[in-house]
XYZ file of C-alpha atoms in Angstrom:
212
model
C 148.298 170.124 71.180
C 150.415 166.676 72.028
C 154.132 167.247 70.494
C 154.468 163.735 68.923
C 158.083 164.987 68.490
C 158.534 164.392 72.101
C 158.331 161.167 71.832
C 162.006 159.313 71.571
C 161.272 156.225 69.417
C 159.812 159.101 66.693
C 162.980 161.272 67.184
C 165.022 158.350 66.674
C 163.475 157.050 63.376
C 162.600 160.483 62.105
C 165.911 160.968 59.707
C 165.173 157.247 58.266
C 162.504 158.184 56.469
C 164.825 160.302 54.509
C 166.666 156.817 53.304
C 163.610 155.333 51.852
C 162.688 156.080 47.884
C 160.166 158.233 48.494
C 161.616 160.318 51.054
C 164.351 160.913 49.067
C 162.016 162.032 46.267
C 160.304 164.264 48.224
C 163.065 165.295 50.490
C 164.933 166.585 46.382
C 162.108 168.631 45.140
C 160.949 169.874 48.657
C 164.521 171.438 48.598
C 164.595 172.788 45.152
C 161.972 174.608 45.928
C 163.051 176.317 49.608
C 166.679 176.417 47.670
C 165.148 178.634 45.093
C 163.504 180.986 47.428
C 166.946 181.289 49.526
C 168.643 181.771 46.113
C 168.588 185.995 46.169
C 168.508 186.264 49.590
C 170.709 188.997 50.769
C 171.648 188.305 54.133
C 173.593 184.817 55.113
C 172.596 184.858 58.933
C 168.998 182.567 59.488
C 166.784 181.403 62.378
C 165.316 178.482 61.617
C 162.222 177.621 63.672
C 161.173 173.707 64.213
C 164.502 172.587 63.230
C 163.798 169.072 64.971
C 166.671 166.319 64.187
C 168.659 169.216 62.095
C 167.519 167.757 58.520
C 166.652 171.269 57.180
C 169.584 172.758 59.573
C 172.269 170.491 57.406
C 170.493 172.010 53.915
C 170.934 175.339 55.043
C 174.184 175.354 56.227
C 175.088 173.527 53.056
C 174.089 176.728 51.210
C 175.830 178.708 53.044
C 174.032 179.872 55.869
C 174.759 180.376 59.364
C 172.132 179.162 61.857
C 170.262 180.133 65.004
C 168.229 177.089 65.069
C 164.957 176.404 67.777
C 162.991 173.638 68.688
C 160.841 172.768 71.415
C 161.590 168.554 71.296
C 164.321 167.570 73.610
C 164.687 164.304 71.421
C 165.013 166.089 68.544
C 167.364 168.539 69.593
C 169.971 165.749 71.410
C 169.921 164.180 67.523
C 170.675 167.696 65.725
C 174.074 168.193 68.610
C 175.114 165.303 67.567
C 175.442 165.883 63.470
C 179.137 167.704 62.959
C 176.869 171.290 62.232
C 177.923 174.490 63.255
C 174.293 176.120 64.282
C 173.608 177.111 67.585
C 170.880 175.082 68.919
C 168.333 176.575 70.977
C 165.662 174.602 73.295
C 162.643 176.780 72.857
C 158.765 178.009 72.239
C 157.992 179.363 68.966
C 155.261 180.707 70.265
C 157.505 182.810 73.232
C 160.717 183.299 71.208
C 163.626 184.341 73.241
C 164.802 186.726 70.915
C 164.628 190.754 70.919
C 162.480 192.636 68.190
C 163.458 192.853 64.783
C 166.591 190.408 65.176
C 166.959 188.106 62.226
C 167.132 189.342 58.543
C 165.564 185.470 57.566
C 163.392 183.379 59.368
C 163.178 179.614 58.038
C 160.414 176.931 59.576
C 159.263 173.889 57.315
C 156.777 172.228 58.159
C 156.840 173.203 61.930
C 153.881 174.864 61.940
C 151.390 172.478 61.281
C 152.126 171.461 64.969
C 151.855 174.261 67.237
C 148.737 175.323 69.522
C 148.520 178.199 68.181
C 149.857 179.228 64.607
C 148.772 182.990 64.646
C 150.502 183.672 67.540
C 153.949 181.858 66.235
C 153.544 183.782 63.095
C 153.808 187.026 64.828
C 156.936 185.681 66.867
C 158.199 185.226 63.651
C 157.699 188.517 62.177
C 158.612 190.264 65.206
C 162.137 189.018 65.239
C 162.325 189.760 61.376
C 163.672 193.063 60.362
C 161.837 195.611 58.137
C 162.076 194.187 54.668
C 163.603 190.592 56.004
C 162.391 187.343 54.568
C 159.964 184.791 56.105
C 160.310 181.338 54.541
C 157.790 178.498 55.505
C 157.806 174.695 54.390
C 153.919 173.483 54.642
C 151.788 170.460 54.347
C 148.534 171.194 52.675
C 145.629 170.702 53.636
C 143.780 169.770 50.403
C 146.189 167.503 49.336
C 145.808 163.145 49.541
C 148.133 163.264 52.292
C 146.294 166.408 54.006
C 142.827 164.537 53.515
C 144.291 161.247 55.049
C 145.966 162.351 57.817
C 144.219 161.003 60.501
C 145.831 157.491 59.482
C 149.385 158.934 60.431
C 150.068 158.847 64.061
C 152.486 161.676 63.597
C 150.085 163.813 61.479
C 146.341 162.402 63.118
C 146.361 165.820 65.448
C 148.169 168.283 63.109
C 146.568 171.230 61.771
C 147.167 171.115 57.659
C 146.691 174.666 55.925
C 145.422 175.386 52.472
C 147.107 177.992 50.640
C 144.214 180.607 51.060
C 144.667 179.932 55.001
C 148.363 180.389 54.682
C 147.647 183.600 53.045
C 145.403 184.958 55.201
C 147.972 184.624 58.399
C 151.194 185.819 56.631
C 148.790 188.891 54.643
C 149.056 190.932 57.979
C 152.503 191.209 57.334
C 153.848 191.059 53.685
C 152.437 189.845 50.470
C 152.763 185.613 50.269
C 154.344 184.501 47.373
C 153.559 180.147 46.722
C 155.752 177.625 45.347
C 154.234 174.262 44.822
C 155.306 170.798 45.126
C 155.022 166.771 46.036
C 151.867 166.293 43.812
C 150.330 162.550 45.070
C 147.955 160.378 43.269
C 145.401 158.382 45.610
C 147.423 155.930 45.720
C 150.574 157.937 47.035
C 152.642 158.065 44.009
C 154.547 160.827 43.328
C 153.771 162.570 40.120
C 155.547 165.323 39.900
C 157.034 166.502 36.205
C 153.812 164.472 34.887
C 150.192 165.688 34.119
C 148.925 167.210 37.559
C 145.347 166.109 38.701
C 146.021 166.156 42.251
C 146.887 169.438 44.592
C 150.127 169.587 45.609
C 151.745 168.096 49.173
C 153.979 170.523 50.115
C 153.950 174.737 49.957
C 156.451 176.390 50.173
C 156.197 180.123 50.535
C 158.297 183.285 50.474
C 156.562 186.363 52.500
C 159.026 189.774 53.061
C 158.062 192.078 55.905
C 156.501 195.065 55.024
């Protein structure tokens, strides 16, 4: 698969989105609901996979986390060193983590995994640096939803693979019971609708999975 998030001019207007009405919308309640999850979490040490221009990164350390954080974009990566974070950033595969077994006592990726070649393998990176009983934490775009069903109109989403929640399940069931949190419901015409009537599935999953 092509990283689009190689690309410089992407890197570079990736955190703008964030500005706009809508991102900030969805960048509030995408957060509530990954802030939630994190909210019991008994360990304050995180890896956070995909961490691209250190949006996510910023959030976590906000909530008191400190952060091992990977990505595989250059572009991305020169953006995150240059926010005033404390993580250690990391140039690397998610699907050939350079970490030992059973490292990390949380693992957080959102919406990372929608572009790698191969997501089965990346989830078992992921679980094999978790320890027994540690907590997996994924941000993803669905695959059902208006914005899954569109996708090919995005340049950034055209080749990303989109997940429904019963595909989600069945690559995290190996490993520890899912549990869904859902999100960023869109109309057709890309309103958000969220605290209103829902007749649309929702954008943006967020799940909580603890290794067995």
């Amino acid at each position: 698969m092509v990283n689009v998030f190689e690309k410089v001019e992407l890197a570079n207007s990736y955190d703008s989105y964030y500005e706009t009405e809508q991102g900030k919308t969805i960048d509030r309640i995408e957060k509530e609901l990954i802030g939630k999850i994190l909210k019991n979490a008994k360990s304050d040490e995180m890896l956070e996979l995909g961490c691209g221009t250190g949006h996510w990164t910023e959030f976590f350390e906000e909530i008191g986390y400190n952060i091992t954080a990977l990505d595989i974009s250059v572009p991305m990566l020169e953006i995150a060193k240059k926010k005033d974070l404390m993580a250690k950033f990391i140039h690397g595969n998610s699907e050939q983590l350079p970490f030992e077994d059973q490292t990390f006592n949380i693992v957080a990726s959102i919406t990372m995994i929608e572009f790698v070649s191969n997501q089965e393998k990346v989830i078992h990176e992921m679980f094999r640096v978790l320890k027994p009983g540690g907590l997996l934490v994924l941000g993803c775009l669905n695959a059902d939803s208006v914005m899954g069903k569109t996708k090919e109109l995005s340049e950034t989403f055209r080749n990303a693979k989109f997940l429904n929640p019963a595909e989600i399940e069945k690559l995290l069931i190996p490993y520890g019971k899912p549990e869904f949190f859902y999100g960023v419901y869109m109309n057709d015409q890309f309103e958000i609708t969220d605290g209103r009537a829902q007749s649309s599935e929702p954008s943006f999953i967020a799940v909580k999975t603890t290794k067995i």
